[in-house]
Coordinates of C-alpha atoms in Angstrom, one line a residue:
X1 CA 0.0 0.2 -0.1
X2 CA 1.6 3.4 -0.8
X3 CA 2.9 5.5 2.2
X4 CA 0.2 8.2 1.4
X5 CA -2.6 6.0 2.1
X6 CA -1.2 4.4 5.0
X7 CA -0.7 7.8 6.4
X8 CA -4.0 8.9 5.8
X9 CA -5.6 5.9 7.6
X10 CA -3.5 6.4 10.5
X11 CA -4.6 10.0 10.7
X12 CA -8.4 8.8 10.5
X13 CA -7.5 6.2 13.3
X14 CA -5.7 8.8 15.5
X15 CA -8.8 11.4 15.2
X16 CA -11.3 8.6 15.7
X17 CA -9.4 7.6 19.0
X18 CA -9.6 11.3 20.3
X19 CA -13.4 11.0 20.2
X20 CA -15.5 10.6 23.2
X21 CA -18.0 7.8 23.7
X22 CA -21.0 10.1 22.3
X23 CA -19.0 11.2 19.5
X24 CA -17.9 7.3 18.6
X25 CA -21.5 6.2 18.8
X26 CA -22.9 9.1 16.7
X27 CA -20.1 8.3 14.1
X28 CA -20.8 4.5 14.0
X29 CA -24.6 5.3 13.5
X30 CA -23.9 8.0 10.8
X31 CA -21.5 5.5 9.0
X32 CA -24.2 2.6 9.3
X33 CA -27.2 5.0 7.7
X34 CA -25.0 6.1 5.1
X35 CA -23.9 2.3 4.2
X36 CA -27.6 1.5 4.2
X37 CA -28.7 4.3 2.2
X38 CA -25.8 3.6 -0.5
X39 CA -26.9 -0.1 -0.8
X40 CA -30.6 0.8 -1.1
X41 CA -30.0 3.4 -3.7
X42 CA -27.7 1.3 -5.7
X43 CA -30.2 -1.6 -5.5
X44 CA -33.0 0.6 -6.7
X45 CA -31.1 2.1 -9.4
X46 CA -29.7 -1.2 -10.8
X47 CA -33.1 -3.0 -10.9
X48 CA -34.1 -3.8 -14.3
X49 CA -37.4 -2.7 -15.5
X50 CA -39.7 -5.8 -16.0
X51 CA -42.3 -6.1 -18.7
X52 CA -44.7 -9.1 -19.4
X53 CA -43.4 -11.9 -21.4
X54 CA -46.2 -14.2 -21.6
X55 CA -49.8 -13.5 -19.8
X56 CA -52.6 -16.0 -19.3
X57 CA -50.3 -19.1 -19.1
X58 CA -51.1 -22.5 -18.2
X59 CA -49.3 -24.4 -15.6
X60 CA -47.3 -26.6 -17.9
X61 CA -46.5 -23.8 -20.5
X62 CA -45.3 -21.8 -17.5
X63 CA -43.0 -24.6 -16.1
X64 CA -41.5 -24.9 -19.7
X65 CA -40.8 -21.0 -20.3
X66 CA -39.1 -20.7 -16.7
X67 CA -37.0 -23.5 -17.5
X68 CA -35.9 -21.9 -20.8
X69 CA -35.2 -18.6 -18.5
X70 CA -33.3 -20.4 -16.2
X71 CA -31.3 -21.9 -18.9
X72 CA -30.6 -18.5 -20.4
X73 CA -29.7 -16.9 -17.0
X74 CA -32.7 -14.1 -17.5
X75 CA -34.1 -13.0 -14.2
X76 CA -38.0 -13.2 -14.1
X77 CA -40.8 -12.6 -11.8
X78 CA -44.2 -14.7 -11.7
X79 CA -47.4 -12.8 -11.0
X80 CA -51.3 -13.3 -11.2
X81 CA -50.8 -16.5 -9.6
X82 CA -48.1 -17.8 -11.9
X83 CA -50.0 -16.9 -15.1
X84 CA -47.9 -14.0 -16.1
X85 CA -44.1 -14.0 -16.5
X86 CA -42.3 -10.9 -16.2
X87 CA -38.6 -10.4 -17.5
X88 CA -36.2 -7.3 -18.2
X89 CA -37.6 -5.3 -21.1
X90 CA -34.4 -5.9 -23.3
X91 CA -34.9 -9.4 -23.0
X92 CA -38.8 -9.9 -24.0
X93 CA -38.3 -10.2 -27.8
X94 CA -35.3 -12.4 -27.7
X95 CA -37.1 -14.8 -25.1
X96 CA -40.2 -14.9 -27.2
X97 CA -38.6 -15.8 -30.2
X98 CA -36.7 -18.7 -28.3
X99 CA -40.1 -19.8 -26.7
X100 CA -41.6 -20.0 -30.2
X101 CA -39.0 -21.8 -31.5
X102 CA -39.4 -24.5 -28.7
X103 CA -43.1 -24.7 -29.4
X104 CA -44.1 -22.6 -26.3
X105 CA -46.7 -21.8 -25.1
X106 CA -48.7 -24.9 -26.6
X107 CA -51.7 -24.3 -28.1
X108 CA -54.1 -26.8 -29.2
X109 CA -55.5 -26.9 -32.8
X110 CA -58.9 -25.3 -32.9
X111 CA -60.9 -23.4 -35.7
X112 CA -60.8 -24.3 -39.2
X113 CA -57.2 -25.5 -39.0
X114 CA -58.7 -29.0 -37.7
X115 CA -59.8 -29.4 -41.2
X116 CA -56.2 -29.3 -42.6
X117 CA -55.4 -32.5 -40.9
X118 CA -58.5 -34.6 -42.5
X119 CA -57.4 -37.1 -45.1
X120 CA -59.2 -38.6 -48.1
X121 CA -60.0 -41.7 -45.9
X122 CA -61.9 -39.7 -43.3
X123 CA -65.6 -41.0 -42.8
X124 CA -68.6 -38.9 -43.1
X125 CA -68.9 -38.9 -39.3
X126 CA -65.3 -37.8 -38.7
X127 CA -66.0 -34.9 -41.2
X128 CA -69.2 -33.8 -39.6
X129 CA -67.8 -34.0 -36.1
X130 CA -64.6 -32.0 -37.2
X131 CA -66.5 -29.4 -39.0
X132 CA -68.6 -28.9 -35.8
X133 CA -65.7 -28.6 -33.6
X134 CA -64.1 -26.1 -36.1
X135 CA -67.2 -23.9 -35.7
X136 CA -67.1 -24.3 -31.9
X137 CA -63.3 -23.1 -32.0
X138 CA -64.0 -20.2 -34.2
X139 CA -66.9 -19.0 -32.0
X140 CA -65.2 -19.4 -28.8
X141 CA -61.9 -17.5 -30.0
X142 CA -64.1 -14.7 -31.3
X143 CA -66.2 -14.4 -28.0
X144 CA -62.9 -14.6 -26.1
X145 CA -61.8 -11.4 -27.8
X146 CA -64.5 -9.4 -26.4
X147 CA -63.5 -7.0 -23.5
X148 CA -64.1 -8.5 -19.9
X149 CA -64.1 -12.1 -21.4
X150 CA -60.9 -14.2 -20.5
X151 CA -62.1 -17.6 -22.0
X152 CA -65.1 -18.9 -23.8
X153 CA -66.4 -22.3 -24.9
X154 CA -69.0 -23.1 -27.5
X155 CA -71.2 -26.5 -27.7
X156 CA -73.3 -26.8 -30.7
X157 CA -76.0 -29.2 -30.7
X158 CA -76.9 -29.6 -34.5
X159 CA -79.3 -32.2 -35.3
X160 CA -78.5 -34.6 -38.4
X161 CA -80.6 -34.2 -41.3
X162 CA -82.5 -37.4 -42.6
X163 CA -85.2 -38.1 -45.0
X164 CA -86.8 -40.5 -42.4
X165 CA -88.3 -37.8 -40.3
X166 CA -90.8 -34.9 -41.4
X167 CA -89.7 -32.4 -38.8
X168 CA -86.1 -31.7 -37.8
X169 CA -85.4 -30.4 -34.2
X170 CA -83.9 -26.8 -34.0
X171 CA -80.5 -26.0 -33.5
X172 CA -79.3 -25.2 -29.9
X173 CA -75.9 -23.8 -28.6
X174 CA -74.7 -23.2 -25.1
X175 CA -71.8 -20.9 -24.6
X176 CA -69.4 -21.0 -21.3
X177 CA -67.7 -17.8 -20.1
X178 CA -64.9 -17.2 -17.9
X179 CA -64.9 -13.5 -17.2
X180 CA -61.9 -11.3 -16.0
X181 CA -61.4 -10.9 -12.2
X182 CA -63.8 -8.0 -10.8
X183 CA -65.6 -7.9 -14.2
X184 CA -69.3 -8.5 -14.7
X185 CA -70.9 -8.7 -18.4
X186 CA -73.7 -6.4 -18.8
X187 CA -77.1 -7.3 -20.3
X188 CA -75.9 -5.6 -23.7
X189 CA -72.8 -7.7 -23.9
X190 CA -74.8 -11.0 -23.2
X191 CA -77.2 -10.0 -25.8
X192 CA -74.4 -9.3 -28.4
X193 CA -73.0 -12.9 -27.5
X194 CA -76.3 -14.5 -28.2
X195 CA -76.6 -12.9 -31.5
X196 CA -73.3 -13.2 -32.5
X197 CA -73.5 -17.2 -31.9
X198 CA -76.9 -17.4 -33.6
X199 CA -75.8 -15.7 -36.6
X200 CA -72.7 -17.6 -37.3
X201 CA -74.6 -21.0 -37.1
X202 CA -77.6 -22.1 -39.8
X203 CA -81.0 -22.4 -38.3
X204 CA -80.0 -21.2 -35.0
X205 CA -82.4 -18.6 -33.3
X206 CA -81.2 -16.4 -30.7
X207 CA -83.7 -17.9 -28.4
X208 CA -82.2 -21.3 -28.6
X209 CA -78.7 -20.0 -27.1
X210 CA -77.8 -20.3 -23.6
X211 CA -74.9 -18.4 -21.7
X212 CA -73.5 -19.5 -18.6
X213 CA -70.5 -18.0 -16.6
X214 CA -68.1 -19.5 -14.6
X215 CA -69.9 -18.6 -11.3
X216 CA -73.0 -20.6 -12.4
X217 CA -75.1 -17.5 -13.2
X218 CA -77.6 -18.0 -16.0
X219 CA -77.2 -15.1 -18.3
X220 CA -79.5 -16.3 -21.0
X221 CA -81.6 -19.3 -21.2
X222 CA -83.1 -21.3 -24.2
X223 CA -86.7 -19.9 -24.8
X224 CA -86.0 -17.0 -22.3
X225 CA -83.5 -15.0 -24.0
X226 CA -80.9 -12.7 -22.2
X227 CA -83.3 -12.2 -19.2
X228 CA -82.3 -15.4 -17.3
X229 CA -84.2 -17.4 -15.1
X230 CA -87.8 -16.4 -13.4
X231 CA -86.2 -15.8 -10.3
X232 CA -83.4 -13.4 -11.9
X233 CA -86.1 -11.6 -13.8
X234 CA -88.1 -11.1 -10.7
X235 CA -85.2 -9.7 -8.9
X236 CA -84.2 -7.5 -11.9
X237 CA -87.8 -6.2 -12.0
X238 CA -88.1 -5.6 -8.3
X239 CA -84.4 -3.7 -8.5
X240 CA -85.7 -1.6 -11.1
X241 CA -89.1 -0.8 -9.5
X242 CA -87.3 0.1 -6.1
X243 CA -84.8 2.3 -7.8
X244 CA -87.5 4.4 -9.4
X245 CA -89.8 4.8 -6.3
X246 CA -86.6 5.5 -4.5
X247 CA -85.2 8.2 -6.8
X248 CA -88.7 10.1 -6.6
X249 CA -88.8 9.6 -2.8
X250 CA -85.2 11.0 -2.5
X251 CA -85.9 14.1 -4.3
X252 CA -89.0 14.9 -2.1
X253 CA -87.7 13.7 1.3
X254 CA -83.8 13.7 0.9
X255 CA -81.6 10.8 0.6
X256 CA -81.9 8.5 3.6
X257 CA -85.3 9.3 4.5
X258 CA -87.3 6.6 2.7
X259 CA -87.2 2.9 2.5
X260 CA -88.7 0.9 -0.6
X261 CA -89.6 -2.9 -0.6
X262 CA -90.9 -4.5 -3.9
X263 CA -92.4 -8.0 -4.1
X264 CA -93.3 -9.3 -7.6
X265 CA -95.2 -12.4 -8.9
X266 CA -93.3 -13.1 -12.2
X267 CA -94.4 -16.0 -14.4
X268 CA -91.7 -18.5 -15.3
X269 CA -93.7 -20.3 -18.0
X270 CA -93.1 -19.6 -21.7
X271 CA -95.5 -20.3 -24.4
X272 CA -95.8 -20.4 -28.2
X273 CA -99.3 -19.4 -29.9
X274 CA -100.4 -19.5 -33.5
X275 CA -103.6 -18.0 -34.7
X276 CA -105.5 -17.3 -38.1
X277 CA -108.2 -14.8 -38.4
X278 CA -110.5 -14.3 -41.4
X279 CA -112.2 -10.9 -42.1
X280 CA -114.6 -10.0 -44.8
X281 CA -115.3 -6.2 -45.9
X282 CA -118.8 -5.7 -47.1
X283 CA -118.1 -3.2 -49.6
X284 CA -115.9 -5.3 -51.4
X285 CA -117.2 -6.6 -54.9
X286 CA -116.9 -10.3 -55.3
X287 CA -114.0 -11.9 -57.0
X288 CA -116.4 -14.1 -59.1
X289 CA -120.1 -15.0 -59.4
X290 CA -122.1 -17.5 -61.2
X291 CA -125.9 -18.5 -61.6
X292 CA -127.2 -21.5 -62.8
X293 CA -131.2 -21.9 -63.3
X294 CA -132.9 -25.2 -64.3
X295 CA -136.9 -25.1 -65.3
X296 CA -138.9 -28.1 -66.7
X297 CA -142.8 -28.2 -67.7
X298 CA -144.6 -31.3 -69.1
X299 CA -146.6 -34.3 -68.9
X300 CA -145.9 -37.7 -68.0
X301 CA -144.9 -37.0 -64.7
X302 CA -147.0 -38.9 -62.1
X303 CA -147.7 -38.1 -58.7
X304 CA -145.5 -39.3 -56.1
X305 CA -146.4 -42.9 -54.7
X306 CA -146.3 -44.1 -51.1
X307 CA -144.0 -46.4 -49.5
X308 CA -145.3 -49.9 -49.3
X309 CA -143.9 -53.1 -47.3
X310 CA -140.1 -53.2 -47.5
X311 CA -139.9 -49.5 -48.5
X312 CA -140.9 -50.2 -51.9
X313 CA -142.8 -47.5 -53.6
X314 CA -146.4 -48.5 -54.6
X315 CA -147.1 -46.3 -57.8
X316 CA -149.9 -43.9 -57.8
X317 CA -151.8 -42.0 -60.4
X318 CA -149.6 -41.2 -63.4
X319 CA -152.1 -38.9 -65.1
X320 CA -151.4 -35.1 -65.0
X321 CA -149.0 -32.3 -65.9
X322 CA -145.6 -31.7 -63.9
X323 CA -143.4 -28.5 -63.2
X324 CA -139.7 -28.4 -62.3
X325 CA -137.6 -25.3 -61.5
X326 CA -133.9 -24.8 -60.1
X327 CA -131.5 -22.0 -59.4
X328 CA -128.0 -22.2 -58.4
X329 CA -126.0 -19.0 -57.3
X330 CA -122.1 -19.3 -56.6
X331 CA -120.1 -16.1 -55.3
X332 CA -116.5 -16.2 -54.6
X333 CA -115.8 -13.2 -52.2
X334 CA -112.3 -11.8 -51.2
X335 CA -111.6 -12.6 -47.6
X336 CA -108.7 -11.3 -45.2
X337 CA -106.5 -13.8 -43.5
X338 CA -104.1 -13.0 -40.7
X339 CA -101.8 -15.6 -39.5
X340 CA -100.0 -14.6 -36.1
X341 CA -97.3 -16.8 -34.6
X342 CA -96.4 -15.5 -31.0
X343 CA -93.9 -16.5 -28.6
X344 CA -94.6 -15.6 -25.1
X345 CA -91.4 -15.5 -22.9
X346 CA -91.3 -15.8 -19.2
X347 CA -91.3 -12.7 -16.8
X348 CA -94.7 -11.5 -17.0
X349 CA -95.8 -9.6 -13.7
X350 CA -98.9 -11.1 -12.2
X351 CA -99.1 -9.1 -9.1
X352 CA -96.8 -6.8 -7.3
X353 CA -96.9 -5.1 -3.8
X354 CA -94.9 -1.8 -2.9
X355 CA -94.2 -1.0 0.9
X356 CA -92.6 2.3 1.7
X357 CA -91.8 3.7 5.1
X358 CA -90.9 7.4 5.4
X359 CA -89.2 9.0 8.1
X360 CA -91.5 11.1 10.1
X361 CA -89.3 13.7 11.2
X362 CA -88.6 14.3 7.2
X363 CA -92.2 13.8 6.1
X364 CA -93.5 16.6 8.6
X365 CA -96.4 18.8 6.8
X366 CA -96.4 16.4 3.6
X367 CA -99.6 14.8 2.4
X368 CA -99.7 10.8 2.5
X369 CA -102.1 10.7 -0.3
X370 CA -99.7 12.6 -2.4
X371 CA -97.0 10.3 -1.6
X372 CA -99.0 7.4 -2.2
X373 CA -99.9 8.7 -5.8
X374 CA -96.4 9.3 -6.6
X375 CA -95.4 5.8 -5.6
X376 CA -98.3 4.3 -7.9
X377 CA -97.1 6.4 -10.6
X378 CA -93.3 5.6 -10.4
X379 CA -94.2 1.8 -9.5
X380 CA -96.5 1.3 -12.4
X381 CA -99.0 -0.3 -10.3
X382 CA -102.2 -1.9 -11.8
X383 CA -105.3 -2.0 -9.7
X384 CA -107.1 -4.6 -12.0
X385 CA -104.4 -7.2 -11.5
X386 CA -104.5 -6.6 -7.6
X387 CA -101.3 -4.7 -7.2
X388 CA -101.1 -3.1 -3.6
X389 CA -99.1 0.1 -2.3
X390 CA -98.6 1.0 1.4
X391 CA -97.0 4.2 2.3
X392 CA -96.6 4.8 6.4
X393 CA -94.9 7.5 8.3
X394 CA -92.8 6.2 11.0
X395 CA -89.9 7.4 13.1
X396 CA -86.6 6.0 11.9
X397 CA -83.9 4.7 14.1
X398 CA -80.6 6.6 14.0
X399 CA -78.3 3.5 15.1
X400 CA -77.2 2.7 11.6
X401 CA -76.5 6.4 10.9
X402 CA -74.4 6.6 14.2
X403 CA -72.6 3.5 13.4
X404 CA -71.9 4.6 10.0
X405 CA -70.5 7.9 11.3
X406 CA -68.5 6.1 14.1
X407 CA -66.8 3.9 11.2
X408 CA -66.3 6.9 9.2
X409 CA -64.5 8.8 11.9
X410 CA -62.7 5.5 12.8
X411 CA -61.6 5.1 9.1
X412 CA -60.5 9.0 9.0
X413 CA -58.3 8.4 12.4
X414 CA -56.5 5.6 10.9
X415 CA -56.0 7.3 7.7
X416 CA -54.6 10.2 9.8
X417 CA -52.5 7.8 11.9
X418 CA -51.1 6.1 8.8
X419 CA -50.3 9.4 7.3
X420 CA -48.4 10.8 10.4
X421 CA -46.6 7.3 10.7
X422 CA -45.5 7.8 6.9
X423 CA -44.5 11.6 7.7
X424 CA -42.5 10.3 11.0
X425 CA -40.7 7.6 8.8
X426 CA -39.8 10.0 6.3
X427 CA -38.6 12.6 9.0
X428 CA -36.7 9.7 10.6
X429 CA -35.0 8.7 7.1
X430 CA -34.4 12.4 6.4
X431 CA -32.8 13.2 10.1
X432 CA -30.7 10.1 9.8
X433 CA -29.4 11.1 6.6
X434 CA -28.8 14.7 7.9
X435 CA -27.2 13.2 10.9
X436 CA -24.9 11.2 8.7
X437 CA -23.8 14.4 6.9
X438 CA -23.4 16.3 10.0
X439 CA -21.3 13.7 11.6
X440 CA -19.1 13.4 8.5
X441 CA -18.6 17.2 8.7
X442 CA -17.6 17.0 12.2
X443 CA -15.2 14.4 11.5
X444 CA -13.9 16.3 8.6
X445 CA -13.7 19.7 10.8
X446 CA -12.0 18.0 13.5
X447 CA -9.3 16.4 11.4
X448 CA -8.6 19.8 9.4
X449 CA -8.3 21.5 12.8
X450 CA -5.9 18.9 14.2
X451 CA -3.9 19.5 10.9
X452 CA -4.1 23.2 11.4
X453 CA -2.8 23.1 14.9
X454 CA 0.5 21.6 14.1
X455 CA 3.3 23.7 13.3
X456 CA 5.0 23.5 9.9
X457 CA 8.5 21.8 9.9
X458 CA 10.9 22.7 7.1
X459 CA 13.1 19.8 6.0
X460 CA 15.9 22.2 5.5
X461 CA 15.8 23.3 9.3
X462 CA 17.8 21.4 12.0
X463 CA 17.1 18.0 13.1
X464 CA 17.1 17.8 16.9
X465 CA 18.4 14.2 16.6
X466 CA 19.2 14.0 20.2
X467 CA 15.6 13.8 21.0
X468 CA 14.7 10.7 19.1
X469 CA 14.4 7.8 20.7
X470 CA 17.3 5.4 20.3
X471 CA 19.3 8.0 18.7
X472 CA 23.3 8.0 19.2
X473 CA 25.0 10.4 21.6
X474 CA 26.2 13.4 19.7
X475 CA 28.5 16.0 20.7
X476 CA 26.2 19.2 21.0
X477 CA 29.6 21.4 20.8
X478 CA 30.2 21.2 17.1
X479 CA 26.4 21.7 16.5
X480 CA 25.8 24.8 18.5
X481 CA 29.0 26.2 16.6
X482 CA 27.6 25.1 13.3
X483 CA 24.3 27.0 14.2
X484 CA 26.1 30.0 15.6
X485 CA 27.9 30.1 12.3
X486 CA 24.5 29.7 10.4
X487 CA 23.2 32.7 12.5
X488 CA 25.7 35.1 11.5
X489 CA 24.9 36.9 8.4
X490 CA 26.9 36.2 5.3
X491 CA 28.9 39.4 4.2
X492 CA 28.0 40.7 0.9
X493 CA 30.2 39.1 -1.7
X494 CA 30.3 42.5 -3.8
X495 CA 31.4 44.3 -0.8
X496 CA 34.4 41.8 -0.4
X497 CA 35.2 42.0 -3.8
X498 CA 34.1 38.3 -4.5
X499 CA 32.1 37.3 -7.2
X500 CA 28.2 36.5 -6.7
X501 CA 27.4 32.9 -5.8
X502 CA 30.8 32.0 -4.5
X503 CA 33.0 32.6 -1.4
X504 CA 33.9 31.4 2.2
X505 CA 30.2 31.6 2.9
X506 CA 29.4 29.0 0.5
X507 CA 32.1 26.8 1.7
X508 CA 30.8 27.1 5.3
X509 CA 27.2 26.2 4.4
X510 CA 28.7 23.1 2.3
X511 CA 30.7 22.0 5.4
X512 CA 27.5 22.5 7.6
X513 CA 24.9 20.6 5.2
X514 CA 27.8 17.7 4.8
X515 CA 28.0 17.5 8.8
X516 CA 24.0 17.3 9.0
X517 CA 24.1 14.8 6.5
X518 CA 26.6 12.8 8.3
X519 CA 24.5 13.0 11.5
X520 CA 21.6 11.8 9.7
X521 CA 23.7 9.0 8.1
X522 CA 24.8 8.0 11.7
X523 CA 21.1 8.1 13.0
X524 CA 19.6 6.0 9.9
X525 CA 22.7 3.5 10.6
X526 CA 21.8 3.2 14.2
X527 CA 17.9 3.0 14.1
X528 CA 16.6 3.1 10.4
X529 CA 12.9 2.3 11.3
X530 CA 12.3 5.0 13.7
X531 CA 14.0 7.5 11.4
X532 CA 12.0 6.3 8.5
X533 CA 8.7 7.1 10.7
X534 CA 10.1 10.5 11.9
X535 CA 10.9 11.6 8.1
X536 CA 7.1 10.4 7.2
X537 CA 5.6 12.2 10.0
X538 CA 7.7 15.3 9.0
X539 CA 6.5 15.0 5.1
X540 CA 3.0 14.4 6.3
X541 CA 2.6 17.4 8.4
X542 CA 4.3 19.8 6.0
X543 CA 1.9 22.5 5.2
X544 CA 2.2 25.8 3.5
X545 CA 2.4 28.9 5.8

């Protein structure tokens, strides 16, 4: 190690040795805080920015990709339960290409790509099944691309066409959806899925598509449409009616001063009705009209006889004249024919009751009949089917409001405590950093002050070798004489008629320097280590005056 570095560390050690116990403690704490801050800052600055490599992976695919990243010594992180892999941004495209070359992530053949593997020896059954799978895969991929849908699966029930039956059953479809976490599909999106599926399959009606989500909720039923089951329809109707009544009461009484409960009896049966109606307009002329008249007059005709035994006619009198007249009128009128096919879906409201409780304090001075009329209009009540509405003014309990206010105050207090804790943590970090800076400043100031208190020593001055430990005994008389001679001012060479830069003075100084050099040589020969340390201290303590 160079002597300058050794002397520097010795000076730091000597400075720290002169500290008190409190100063040493502060110095250690400041150094520790400084080291921790430097390590944390370097770790944060050197942490690479991560970006998703793949997301929505299966367990087997994620395992294969992780093994590839370990082989390439690429740092990674797993998020979303292991389905998303994060890697440094500069490694994304390279690792994606490597994963694609290795066939990762593996994807099963779906859609129309299934038809590429059919050979000429495929049977008609294989062709029909493969074609149905291709349709299901294409529909699943299309539905899965919708916002909010994570995965989708479609199953088609396509009846086989045959000439041995007169009526072919309808085609039906079922759609299974797995939505993104925290996402609920609206009725419009469910209706869009239903129409997308029905329009893609031949002879598939929207009413024959069933949609179910991963939580087991029926979003669309066969024959019932996107409204769902009867219980779901009743719940939706009650929610809509209650919201309508509540919106009116909140504007009149103020929020929180009314409670609305709606009970609706909704039918769950569906039906199909077909009817034909014929009608005739009197003023419309007939399409066609024909009249046929037949008349006969002459003799030979006898009177009609009577029935005898065994239903045999007995001839009567055959004398006399006979007359016959017949007229036939045929008219074809224009007739209006109306054929009506009706599908009655479930969800018809048979009867509903509405119960409204109004805060007595807020409703002071209001007319109950007026409130009842408002509720009737908002709920769409029908007296013919037996709908009932009840409006009562009662004192409301304040326990829930008090509990809510207490919870709100507790939440505010907790948020304030967290803010104070965060502020104290920030202040402690800032104070620790400031303390470390102050301690370092104090250490530097003390070291500079100690350096300034030392007197500068010129190497050209006299070395008091007798004071050095272990130095040989030196006769002080020659040294004193030499010092005295050096103290006498040298005469001006020009006054003595001597050339400048030479003369007896130079010889005397040379002799004195030679003697000093000899003394130093003798000291070095006697104790070289101490002489070297002494000379290093003189060199390090030398400062400009």
